[in-house]
JSON list of C-alpha atoms in Angstrom, two decimals:
[
{"chain": "A", "resi": 1, "resn": "UNK", "atom": "CA", "xyz": [-83.62, -166.09, -27.23]},
{"chain": "A", "resi": 2, "resn": "UNK", "atom": "CA", "xyz": [-81.18, -163.79, -25.46]},
{"chain": "A", "resi": 3, "resn": "UNK", "atom": "CA", "xyz": [-82.64, -160.76, -23.70]},
{"chain": "A", "resi": 4, "resn": "UNK", "atom": "CA", "xyz": [-80.93, -157.65, -22.38]},
{"chain": "A", "resi": 5, "resn": "UNK", "atom": "CA", "xyz": [-82.46, -155.45, -19.68]},
{"chain": "A", "resi": 6, "resn": "UNK", "atom": "CA", "xyz": [-81.32, -152.05, -18.47]},
{"chain": "A", "resi": 7, "resn": "UNK", "atom": "CA", "xyz": [-83.22, -151.04, -15.36]},
{"chain": "A", "resi": 8, "resn": "UNK", "atom": "CA", "xyz": [-84.19, -154.40, -13.83]},
{"chain": "A", "resi": 9, "resn": "UNK", "atom": "CA", "xyz": [-83.83, -152.99, -10.32]},
{"chain": "A", "resi": 10, "resn": "UNK", "atom": "CA", "xyz": [-86.75, -150.63, -10.95]},
{"chain": "A", "resi": 11, "resn": "UNK", "atom": "CA", "xyz": [-90.46, -151.17, -10.45]},
{"chain": "A", "resi": 12, "resn": "UNK", "atom": "CA", "xyz": [-91.31, -152.12, -14.06]},
{"chain": "A", "resi": 13, "resn": "UNK", "atom": "CA", "xyz": [-87.93, -153.51, -15.07]},
{"chain": "A", "resi": 14, "resn": "UNK", "atom": "CA", "xyz": [-87.97, -155.93, -12.17]},
{"chain": "A", "resi": 15, "resn": "UNK", "atom": "CA", "xyz": [-91.34, -157.32, -13.24]},
{"chain": "A", "resi": 16, "resn": "UNK", "atom": "CA", "xyz": [-90.14, -157.68, -16.84]},
{"chain": "A", "resi": 17, "resn": "UNK", "atom": "CA", "xyz": [-87.14, -159.60, -15.52]},
{"chain": "A", "resi": 18, "resn": "UNK", "atom": "CA", "xyz": [-89.48, -162.00, -13.70]},
{"chain": "A", "resi": 19, "resn": "UNK", "atom": "CA", "xyz": [-91.41, -162.63, -16.92]},
{"chain": "A", "resi": 20, "resn": "UNK", "atom": "CA", "xyz": [-88.17, -163.34, -18.78]},
{"chain": "A", "resi": 21, "resn": "UNK", "atom": "CA", "xyz": [-86.89, -165.77, -16.18]},
{"chain": "A", "resi": 22, "resn": "UNK", "atom": "CA", "xyz": [-90.20, -167.64, -16.12]},
{"chain": "A", "resi": 23, "resn": "UNK", "atom": "CA", "xyz": [-90.58, -167.83, -19.91]},
{"chain": "A", "resi": 24, "resn": "UNK", "atom": "CA", "xyz": [-89.62, -170.93, -21.88]},
{"chain": "A", "resi": 25, "resn": "UNK", "atom": "CA", "xyz": [-88.93, -168.65, -24.85]},
{"chain": "A", "resi": 26, "resn": "UNK", "atom": "CA", "xyz": [-86.02, -166.95, -23.08]},
{"chain": "A", "resi": 27, "resn": "UNK", "atom": "CA", "xyz": [-82.77, -168.85, -22.76]},
{"chain": "A", "resi": 28, "resn": "UNK", "atom": "CA", "xyz": [-80.51, -166.10, -21.40]},
{"chain": "A", "resi": 29, "resn": "UNK", "atom": "CA", "xyz": [-81.04, -162.79, -19.62]},
{"chain": "A", "resi": 30, "resn": "UNK", "atom": "CA", "xyz": [-78.35, -160.19, -19.07]},
{"chain": "A", "resi": 31, "resn": "UNK", "atom": "CA", "xyz": [-79.25, -157.47, -16.61]},
{"chain": "A", "resi": 32, "resn": "UNK", "atom": "CA", "xyz": [-77.19, -154.28, -16.63]},
{"chain": "A", "resi": 33, "resn": "UNK", "atom": "CA", "xyz": [-77.09, -152.87, -13.11]},
{"chain": "A", "resi": 34, "resn": "UNK", "atom": "CA", "xyz": [-75.31, -150.24, -11.01]},
{"chain": "A", "resi": 35, "resn": "UNK", "atom": "CA", "xyz": [-74.82, -152.73, -8.20]},
{"chain": "A", "resi": 36, "resn": "UNK", "atom": "CA", "xyz": [-75.43, -156.45, -7.89]},
{"chain": "A", "resi": 37, "resn": "UNK", "atom": "CA", "xyz": [-78.80, -157.62, -6.63]},
{"chain": "A", "resi": 38, "resn": "UNK", "atom": "CA", "xyz": [-79.72, -160.71, -4.65]},
{"chain": "A", "resi": 39, "resn": "UNK", "atom": "CA", "xyz": [-81.53, -162.28, -7.62]},
{"chain": "A", "resi": 40, "resn": "UNK", "atom": "CA", "xyz": [-80.14, -165.66, -8.62]},
{"chain": "A", "resi": 41, "resn": "UNK", "atom": "CA", "xyz": [-81.28, -167.74, -11.57]},
{"chain": "A", "resi": 42, "resn": "UNK", "atom": "CA", "xyz": [-79.61, -170.10, -14.00]},
{"chain": "A", "resi": 43, "resn": "UNK", "atom": "CA", "xyz": [-80.68, -167.90, -16.93]},
{"chain": "A", "resi": 44, "resn": "UNK", "atom": "CA", "xyz": [-79.55, -164.63, -15.36]},
{"chain": "A", "resi": 45, "resn": "UNK", "atom": "CA", "xyz": [-76.23, -162.83, -15.60]},
{"chain": "A", "resi": 46, "resn": "UNK", "atom": "CA", "xyz": [-75.81, -159.44, -13.95]},
{"chain": "A", "resi": 47, "resn": "UNK", "atom": "CA", "xyz": [-73.24, -156.99, -15.20]},
{"chain": "A", "resi": 48, "resn": "UNK", "atom": "CA", "xyz": [-72.32, -153.90, -13.21]},
{"chain": "A", "resi": 49, "resn": "UNK", "atom": "CA", "xyz": [-72.16, -150.81, -15.44]},
{"chain": "A", "resi": 50, "resn": "UNK", "atom": "CA", "xyz": [-70.47, -147.65, -14.25]},
{"chain": "A", "resi": 51, "resn": "UNK", "atom": "CA", "xyz": [-71.64, -145.42, -17.10]},
{"chain": "A", "resi": 52, "resn": "UNK", "atom": "CA", "xyz": [-74.89, -146.14, -18.94]},
{"chain": "A", "resi": 53, "resn": "UNK", "atom": "CA", "xyz": [-73.83, -143.77, -21.69]},
{"chain": "A", "resi": 54, "resn": "UNK", "atom": "CA", "xyz": [-70.68, -145.72, -22.56]},
{"chain": "A", "resi": 55, "resn": "UNK", "atom": "CA", "xyz": [-70.69, -149.37, -23.68]},
{"chain": "A", "resi": 56, "resn": "UNK", "atom": "CA", "xyz": [-67.26, -149.44, -25.28]},
{"chain": "A", "resi": 57, "resn": "UNK", "atom": "CA", "xyz": [-65.58, -152.82, -24.90]},
{"chain": "A", "resi": 58, "resn": "UNK", "atom": "CA", "xyz": [-68.87, -154.58, -24.20]},
{"chain": "A", "resi": 59, "resn": "UNK", "atom": "CA", "xyz": [-69.51, -156.00, -27.66]},
{"chain": "A", "resi": 60, "resn": "UNK", "atom": "CA", "xyz": [-69.76, -159.57, -26.35]},
{"chain": "A", "resi": 61, "resn": "UNK", "atom": "CA", "xyz": [-72.49, -158.55, -23.92]},
{"chain": "A", "resi": 62, "resn": "UNK", "atom": "CA", "xyz": [-74.61, -157.12, -26.71]},
{"chain": "A", "resi": 63, "resn": "UNK", "atom": "CA", "xyz": [-73.96, -159.84, -29.30]},
{"chain": "A", "resi": 64, "resn": "UNK", "atom": "CA", "xyz": [-76.86, -162.13, -30.27]},
{"chain": "A", "resi": 65, "resn": "UNK", "atom": "CA", "xyz": [-79.43, -160.07, -28.37]},
{"chain": "A", "resi": 66, "resn": "UNK", "atom": "CA", "xyz": [-82.93, -160.63, -29.73]},
{"chain": "A", "resi": 67, "resn": "UNK", "atom": "CA", "xyz": [-84.87, -158.31, -27.40]},
{"chain": "A", "resi": 68, "resn": "UNK", "atom": "CA", "xyz": [-83.66, -155.33, -25.37]},
{"chain": "A", "resi": 69, "resn": "UNK", "atom": "CA", "xyz": [-85.68, -153.56, -22.68]},
{"chain": "A", "resi": 70, "resn": "UNK", "atom": "CA", "xyz": [-84.77, -150.09, -21.43]},
{"chain": "A", "resi": 71, "resn": "UNK", "atom": "CA", "xyz": [-86.62, -149.07, -18.26]},
{"chain": "A", "resi": 72, "resn": "UNK", "atom": "CA", "xyz": [-84.12, -146.75, -16.56]},
{"chain": "A", "resi": 73, "resn": "UNK", "atom": "CA", "xyz": [-85.67, -143.48, -15.49]},
{"chain": "A", "resi": 74, "resn": "UNK", "atom": "CA", "xyz": [-85.78, -140.78, -12.88]},
{"chain": "A", "resi": 75, "resn": "UNK", "atom": "CA", "xyz": [-88.69, -138.78, -11.56]},
{"chain": "A", "resi": 76, "resn": "UNK", "atom": "CA", "xyz": [-89.01, -135.13, -12.58]},
{"chain": "A", "resi": 77, "resn": "UNK", "atom": "CA", "xyz": [-87.38, -132.87, -10.01]},
{"chain": "A", "resi": 78, "resn": "UNK", "atom": "CA", "xyz": [-85.18, -135.57, -8.46]},
{"chain": "A", "resi": 79, "resn": "UNK", "atom": "CA", "xyz": [-82.07, -134.40, -10.31]},
{"chain": "A", "resi": 80, "resn": "UNK", "atom": "CA", "xyz": [-80.99, -131.18, -12.09]},
{"chain": "A", "resi": 81, "resn": "UNK", "atom": "CA", "xyz": [-82.31, -130.71, -15.62]},
{"chain": "A", "resi": 82, "resn": "UNK", "atom": "CA", "xyz": [-79.00, -131.47, -17.32]},
{"chain": "A", "resi": 83, "resn": "UNK", "atom": "CA", "xyz": [-78.73, -134.79, -15.47]},
{"chain": "A", "resi": 84, "resn": "UNK", "atom": "CA", "xyz": [-82.39, -135.52, -16.17]},
{"chain": "A", "resi": 85, "resn": "UNK", "atom": "CA", "xyz": [-81.66, -135.16, -19.90]},
{"chain": "A", "resi": 86, "resn": "UNK", "atom": "CA", "xyz": [-78.63, -137.45, -19.70]},
{"chain": "A", "resi": 87, "resn": "UNK", "atom": "CA", "xyz": [-80.66, -140.19, -18.01]},
{"chain": "A", "resi": 88, "resn": "UNK", "atom": "CA", "xyz": [-83.74, -139.78, -20.20]},
{"chain": "A", "resi": 89, "resn": "UNK", "atom": "CA", "xyz": [-82.10, -139.25, -23.58]},
{"chain": "A", "resi": 90, "resn": "UNK", "atom": "CA", "xyz": [-78.41, -140.20, -23.56]},
{"chain": "A", "resi": 91, "resn": "UNK", "atom": "CA", "xyz": [-78.77, -143.41, -21.57]},
{"chain": "A", "resi": 92, "resn": "UNK", "atom": "CA", "xyz": [-81.69, -144.67, -23.68]},
{"chain": "A", "resi": 93, "resn": "UNK", "atom": "CA", "xyz": [-80.10, -143.73, -27.01]},
{"chain": "A", "resi": 94, "resn": "UNK", "atom": "CA", "xyz": [-76.60, -145.05, -26.27]},
{"chain": "A", "resi": 95, "resn": "UNK", "atom": "CA", "xyz": [-78.10, -148.33, -25.11]},
{"chain": "A", "resi": 96, "resn": "UNK", "atom": "CA", "xyz": [-80.05, -148.52, -28.37]},
{"chain": "A", "resi": 97, "resn": "UNK", "atom": "CA", "xyz": [-76.93, -147.77, -30.42]},
{"chain": "A", "resi": 98, "resn": "UNK", "atom": "CA", "xyz": [-75.01, -150.55, -28.68]},
{"chain": "A", "resi": 99, "resn": "UNK", "atom": "CA", "xyz": [-77.86, -152.97, -29.42]},
{"chain": "A", "resi": 100, "resn": "UNK", "atom": "CA", "xyz": [-78.06, -151.82, -33.04]},
{"chain": "A", "resi": 101, "resn": "UNK", "atom": "CA", "xyz": [-74.31, -152.18, -33.63]},
{"chain": "A", "resi": 102, "resn": "UNK", "atom": "CA", "xyz": [-74.35, -155.86, -32.74]},
{"chain": "A", "resi": 103, "resn": "UNK", "atom": "CA", "xyz": [-77.93, -156.80, -33.68]},
{"chain": "A", "resi": 104, "resn": "UNK", "atom": "CA", "xyz": [-79.49, -154.74, -36.52]},
{"chain": "A", "resi": 105, "resn": "UNK", "atom": "CA", "xyz": [-82.68, -156.81, -36.38]},
{"chain": "A", "resi": 106, "resn": "UNK", "atom": "CA", "xyz": [-83.17, -156.72, -32.62]},
{"chain": "A", "resi": 107, "resn": "UNK", "atom": "CA", "xyz": [-86.35, -155.53, -30.93]},
{"chain": "A", "resi": 108, "resn": "UNK", "atom": "CA", "xyz": [-86.01, -152.54, -28.60]},
{"chain": "A", "resi": 109, "resn": "UNK", "atom": "CA", "xyz": [-88.67, -151.72, -26.00]},
{"chain": "A", "resi": 110, "resn": "UNK", "atom": "CA", "xyz": [-88.48, -148.31, -24.32]},
{"chain": "A", "resi": 111, "resn": "UNK", "atom": "CA", "xyz": [-90.33, -147.24, -21.19]},
{"chain": "A", "resi": 112, "resn": "UNK", "atom": "CA", "xyz": [-91.26, -143.71, -22.22]},
{"chain": "A", "resi": 113, "resn": "UNK", "atom": "CA", "xyz": [-94.18, -141.76, -20.76]},
{"chain": "A", "resi": 114, "resn": "UNK", "atom": "CA", "xyz": [-97.53, -140.17, -21.47]},
{"chain": "A", "resi": 115, "resn": "UNK", "atom": "CA", "xyz": [-97.15, -136.80, -23.14]},
{"chain": "A", "resi": 116, "resn": "UNK", "atom": "CA", "xyz": [-93.85, -137.58, -24.86]},
{"chain": "A", "resi": 117, "resn": "UNK", "atom": "CA", "xyz": [-93.47, -134.81, -27.43]},
{"chain": "A", "resi": 118, "resn": "UNK", "atom": "CA", "xyz": [-91.75, -135.79, -30.65]},
{"chain": "A", "resi": 119, "resn": "UNK", "atom": "CA", "xyz": [-91.80, -132.18, -31.85]},
{"chain": "A", "resi": 120, "resn": "UNK", "atom": "CA", "xyz": [-89.30, -131.58, -29.01]},
{"chain": "A", "resi": 121, "resn": "UNK", "atom": "CA", "xyz": [-90.91, -128.18, -28.40]},
{"chain": "A", "resi": 122, "resn": "UNK", "atom": "CA", "xyz": [-92.70, -128.84, -25.13]},
{"chain": "A", "resi": 123, "resn": "UNK", "atom": "CA", "xyz": [-91.88, -126.50, -22.27]},
{"chain": "A", "resi": 124, "resn": "UNK", "atom": "CA", "xyz": [-91.97, -129.53, -19.98]},
{"chain": "A", "resi": 125, "resn": "UNK", "atom": "CA", "xyz": [-88.61, -131.27, -19.73]},
{"chain": "A", "resi": 126, "resn": "UNK", "atom": "CA", "xyz": [-90.19, -134.68, -19.27]},
{"chain": "A", "resi": 127, "resn": "UNK", "atom": "CA", "xyz": [-92.25, -134.44, -22.47]},
{"chain": "A", "resi": 128, "resn": "UNK", "atom": "CA", "xyz": [-89.47, -132.85, -24.51]},
{"chain": "A", "resi": 129, "resn": "UNK", "atom": "CA", "xyz": [-86.74, -135.30, -23.50]},
{"chain": "A", "resi": 130, "resn": "UNK", "atom": "CA", "xyz": [-88.97, -138.36, -23.83]},
{"chain": "A", "resi": 131, "resn": "UNK", "atom": "CA", "xyz": [-89.89, -137.25, -27.35]},
{"chain": "A", "resi": 132, "resn": "UNK", "atom": "CA", "xyz": [-86.24, -136.58, -28.12]},
{"chain": "A", "resi": 133, "resn": "UNK", "atom": "CA", "xyz": [-85.21, -140.08, -27.07]},
{"chain": "A", "resi": 134, "resn": "UNK", "atom": "CA", "xyz": [-88.01, -141.62, -29.13]},
{"chain": "A", "resi": 135, "resn": "UNK", "atom": "CA", "xyz": [-86.92, -139.68, -32.21]},
{"chain": "A", "resi": 136, "resn": "UNK", "atom": "CA", "xyz": [-83.27, -140.61, -31.92]},
{"chain": "A", "resi": 137, "resn": "UNK", "atom": "CA", "xyz": [-83.99, -144.28, -31.32]},
{"chain": "A", "resi": 138, "resn": "UNK", "atom": "CA", "xyz": [-86.47, -144.40, -34.22]},
{"chain": "A", "resi": 139, "resn": "UNK", "atom": "CA", "xyz": [-83.77, -143.03, -36.52]},
{"chain": "A", "resi": 140, "resn": "UNK", "atom": "CA", "xyz": [-81.55, -146.04, -35.76]},
{"chain": "A", "resi": 141, "resn": "UNK", "atom": "CA", "xyz": [-83.86, -148.39, -37.64]},
{"chain": "A", "resi": 142, "resn": "UNK", "atom": "CA", "xyz": [-84.38, -151.01, -34.94]},
{"chain": "A", "resi": 143, "resn": "UNK", "atom": "CA", "xyz": [-87.68, -152.80, -34.44]},
{"chain": "A", "resi": 144, "resn": "UNK", "atom": "CA", "xyz": [-88.70, -150.17, -31.92]},
{"chain": "A", "resi": 145, "resn": "UNK", "atom": "CA", "xyz": [-91.62, -149.95, -29.53]},
{"chain": "A", "resi": 146, "resn": "UNK", "atom": "CA", "xyz": [-92.18, -147.04, -27.18]},
{"chain": "A", "resi": 147, "resn": "UNK", "atom": "CA", "xyz": [-94.54, -147.42, -24.22]},
{"chain": "A", "resi": 148, "resn": "UNK", "atom": "CA", "xyz": [-96.19, -144.26, -22.90]},
{"chain": "A", "resi": 149, "resn": "UNK", "atom": "CA", "xyz": [-97.94, -145.09, -19.64]},
{"chain": "A", "resi": 150, "resn": "UNK", "atom": "CA", "xyz": [-99.84, -142.51, -17.62]},
{"chain": "A", "resi": 151, "resn": "UNK", "atom": "CA", "xyz": [-99.81, -142.92, -13.83]},
{"chain": "A", "resi": 152, "resn": "UNK", "atom": "CA", "xyz": [-98.26, -146.30, -13.00]},
{"chain": "A", "resi": 153, "resn": "UNK", "atom": "CA", "xyz": [-99.83, -147.84, -9.92]},
{"chain": "A", "resi": 154, "resn": "UNK", "atom": "CA", "xyz": [-97.20, -149.87, -8.03]},
{"chain": "A", "resi": 155, "resn": "UNK", "atom": "CA", "xyz": [-98.90, -153.17, -7.24]},
{"chain": "A", "resi": 156, "resn": "UNK", "atom": "CA", "xyz": [-96.11, -154.05, -4.84]},
{"chain": "A", "resi": 157, "resn": "UNK", "atom": "CA", "xyz": [-95.92, -151.50, -2.06]},
{"chain": "A", "resi": 158, "resn": "UNK", "atom": "CA", "xyz": [-92.83, -149.30, -2.14]},
{"chain": "A", "resi": 159, "resn": "UNK", "atom": "CA", "xyz": [-91.45, -146.11, -0.66]},
{"chain": "A", "resi": 160, "resn": "UNK", "atom": "CA", "xyz": [-92.96, -143.46, -2.90]},
{"chain": "A", "resi": 161, "resn": "UNK", "atom": "CA", "xyz": [-90.47, -140.99, -4.44]},
{"chain": "A", "resi": 162, "resn": "UNK", "atom": "CA", "xyz": [-92.39, -137.86, -3.47]},
{"chain": "A", "resi": 163, "resn": "UNK", "atom": "CA", "xyz": [-95.63, -136.55, -1.97]},
{"chain": "A", "resi": 164, "resn": "UNK", "atom": "CA", "xyz": [-97.41, -136.43, -5.34]},
{"chain": "A", "resi": 165, "resn": "UNK", "atom": "CA", "xyz": [-96.90, -140.16, -5.86]},
{"chain": "A", "resi": 166, "resn": "UNK", "atom": "CA", "xyz": [-97.99, -140.91, -2.29]},
{"chain": "A", "resi": 167, "resn": "UNK", "atom": "CA", "xyz": [-101.21, -139.00, -2.93]},
{"chain": "A", "resi": 168, "resn": "UNK", "atom": "CA", "xyz": [-101.69, -140.68, -6.31]},
{"chain": "A", "resi": 169, "resn": "UNK", "atom": "CA", "xyz": [-101.35, -144.12, -4.75]},
{"chain": "A", "resi": 170, "resn": "UNK", "atom": "CA", "xyz": [-103.93, -143.21, -2.11]},
{"chain": "A", "resi": 171, "resn": "UNK", "atom": "CA", "xyz": [-106.31, -141.82, -4.74]},
{"chain": "A", "resi": 172, "resn": "UNK", "atom": "CA", "xyz": [-105.79, -144.66, -7.23]},
{"chain": "A", "resi": 173, "resn": "UNK", "atom": "CA", "xyz": [-109.38, -145.99, -6.88]},
{"chain": "A", "resi": 174, "resn": "UNK", "atom": "CA", "xyz": [-110.58, -142.56, -8.02]},
{"chain": "A", "resi": 175, "resn": "UNK", "atom": "CA", "xyz": [-107.94, -142.21, -10.74]},
{"chain": "A", "resi": 176, "resn": "UNK", "atom": "CA", "xyz": [-109.15, -145.49, -12.25]},
{"chain": "A", "resi": 177, "resn": "UNK", "atom": "CA", "xyz": [-112.57, -143.93, -12.76]},
{"chain": "A", "resi": 178, "resn": "UNK", "atom": "CA", "xyz": [-111.07, -141.56, -15.34]},
{"chain": "A", "resi": 179, "resn": "UNK", "atom": "CA", "xyz": [-110.65, -144.49, -17.72]},
{"chain": "A", "resi": 180, "resn": "UNK", "atom": "CA", "xyz": [-107.90, -146.28, -19.58]},
{"chain": "A", "resi": 181, "resn": "UNK", "atom": "CA", "xyz": [-105.98, -143.13, -20.46]},
{"chain": "A", "resi": 182, "resn": "UNK", "atom": "CA", "xyz": [-105.36, -142.19, -16.83]},
{"chain": "A", "resi": 183, "resn": "UNK", "atom": "CA", "xyz": [-103.51, -145.06, -15.18]},
{"chain": "A", "resi": 184, "resn": "UNK", "atom": "CA", "xyz": [-102.13, -148.57, -15.44]},
{"chain": "A", "resi": 185, "resn": "UNK", "atom": "CA", "xyz": [-100.91, -151.15, -12.93]},
{"chain": "A", "resi": 186, "resn": "UNK", "atom": "CA", "xyz": [-97.18, -151.88, -12.86]},
{"chain": "A", "resi": 187, "resn": "UNK", "atom": "CA", "xyz": [-97.94, -155.55, -13.49]},
{"chain": "A", "resi": 188, "resn": "UNK", "atom": "CA", "xyz": [-100.04, -154.72, -16.55]},
{"chain": "A", "resi": 189, "resn": "UNK", "atom": "CA", "xyz": [-97.34, -152.50, -18.05]},
{"chain": "A", "resi": 190, "resn": "UNK", "atom": "CA", "xyz": [-94.59, -155.05, -17.47]},
{"chain": "A", "resi": 191, "resn": "UNK", "atom": "CA", "xyz": [-96.67, -157.85, -18.98]},
{"chain": "A", "resi": 192, "resn": "UNK", "atom": "CA", "xyz": [-97.43, -155.74, -22.05]},
{"chain": "A", "resi": 193, "resn": "UNK", "atom": "CA", "xyz": [-93.79, -154.77, -22.56]},
{"chain": "A", "resi": 194, "resn": "UNK", "atom": "CA", "xyz": [-92.66, -158.37, -22.23]},
{"chain": "A", "resi": 195, "resn": "UNK", "atom": "CA", "xyz": [-95.34, -159.62, -24.61]},
{"chain": "A", "resi": 196, "resn": "UNK", "atom": "CA", "xyz": [-94.54, -157.03, -27.27]},
{"chain": "A", "resi": 197, "resn": "UNK", "atom": "CA", "xyz": [-90.82, -157.60, -26.89]},
{"chain": "A", "resi": 198, "resn": "UNK", "atom": "CA", "xyz": [-91.21, -161.31, -27.55]},
{"chain": "A", "resi": 199, "resn": "UNK", "atom": "CA", "xyz": [-94.08, -161.30, -30.04]},
{"chain": "A", "resi": 200, "resn": "UNK", "atom": "CA", "xyz": [-94.30, -157.76, -31.46]},
{"chain": "A", "resi": 201, "resn": "UNK", "atom": "CA", "xyz": [-97.40, -155.73, -32.27]},
{"chain": "A", "resi": 202, "resn": "UNK", "atom": "CA", "xyz": [-98.68, -153.51, -35.06]},
{"chain": "A", "resi": 203, "resn": "UNK", "atom": "CA", "xyz": [-98.02, -150.19, -33.27]},
{"chain": "A", "resi": 204, "resn": "UNK", "atom": "CA", "xyz": [-94.66, -148.61, -32.61]},
{"chain": "A", "resi": 205, "resn": "UNK", "atom": "CA", "xyz": [-96.01, -146.03, -30.15]},
{"chain": "A", "resi": 206, "resn": "UNK", "atom": "CA", "xyz": [-98.31, -147.38, -27.46]},
{"chain": "A", "resi": 207, "resn": "UNK", "atom": "CA", "xyz": [-100.24, -144.89, -25.36]},
{"chain": "A", "resi": 208, "resn": "UNK", "atom": "CA", "xyz": [-101.74, -145.90, -22.02]},
{"chain": "A", "resi": 209, "resn": "UNK", "atom": "CA", "xyz": [-105.04, -146.96, -23.61]},
{"chain": "A", "resi": 210, "resn": "UNK", "atom": "CA", "xyz": [-103.20, -149.01, -26.27]},
{"chain": "A", "resi": 211, "resn": "UNK", "atom": "CA", "xyz": [-101.20, -150.86, -23.62]},
{"chain": "A", "resi": 212, "resn": "UNK", "atom": "CA", "xyz": [-104.32, -151.79, -21.67]},
{"chain": "A", "resi": 213, "resn": "UNK", "atom": "CA", "xyz": [-106.15, -152.86, -24.84]},
{"chain": "A", "resi": 214, "resn": "UNK", "atom": "CA", "xyz": [-103.20, -155.04, -25.81]},
{"chain": "A", "resi": 215, "resn": "UNK", "atom": "CA", "xyz": [-103.18, -157.05, -22.60]},
{"chain": "A", "resi": 216, "resn": "UNK", "atom": "CA", "xyz": [-106.97, -157.43, -22.72]},
{"chain": "A", "resi": 217, "resn": "UNK", "atom": "CA", "xyz": [-107.01, -158.92, -26.21]}
]
C-alpha cells in the first residue's frame, strides 16, 4: 500500500516513518517535508512543500494513497494564536481534503491531543483548535482516527521545546504513577498510530488510555 506522511521530521512522525519503511505491507512512502532530510530508502520519496495549506497541482502525489498520517504540530506559546490555529486546524484539514479528493476510501490518522474539545467552546486554544480540526475532518467522511495522547515521553533524547517539557521529562517516573491517562511513550504512540492506520480499530477517537490498551492487546 501507498502511505503519505505529513510531519515525518517530528518526534512521532519520524517513528511512524520507520515503521512504514520496515513493514512488508507498505510498498511506497511519500513524506511531505519543509526541507529534505538525510533519510534514504528505496520505498521513500520526500517532497518539499512550501505551504501545508495548499496542495493545488499535487494530485499525482495524493493519488492511490491508502493511509495518510498527519503529525505536524507546534507547542502552545511557540507562535502567535493566529498562526497556531493555521498549523493546528488549516494544515490538518487541507491535508485531509487533498487525501479525500483523490482517495475517498483512504484512512486518515491525526495526531490530536488530550483535551481536544469538539464543542469548540474551550477557552484554551489548544483544546478548541484540536476539537475544531477533528470536527472538520470528520465531516469529510474519510475513515478517520484521532489520537489524543497526554504527555508524550520522548524515548529518544531531544532538545526540549520549553522548561515545562524539560521538567516533565525529568519527572516522568512520577508522571507514570498517575496511570494510563497521564502519559505515553513516543514509541508506543507511533506504534499505535501505525497499527491503526494499517489495520484499523473500532474507535474513531482514541484517548491516552485507549492508545495504551490498544498496543497491549
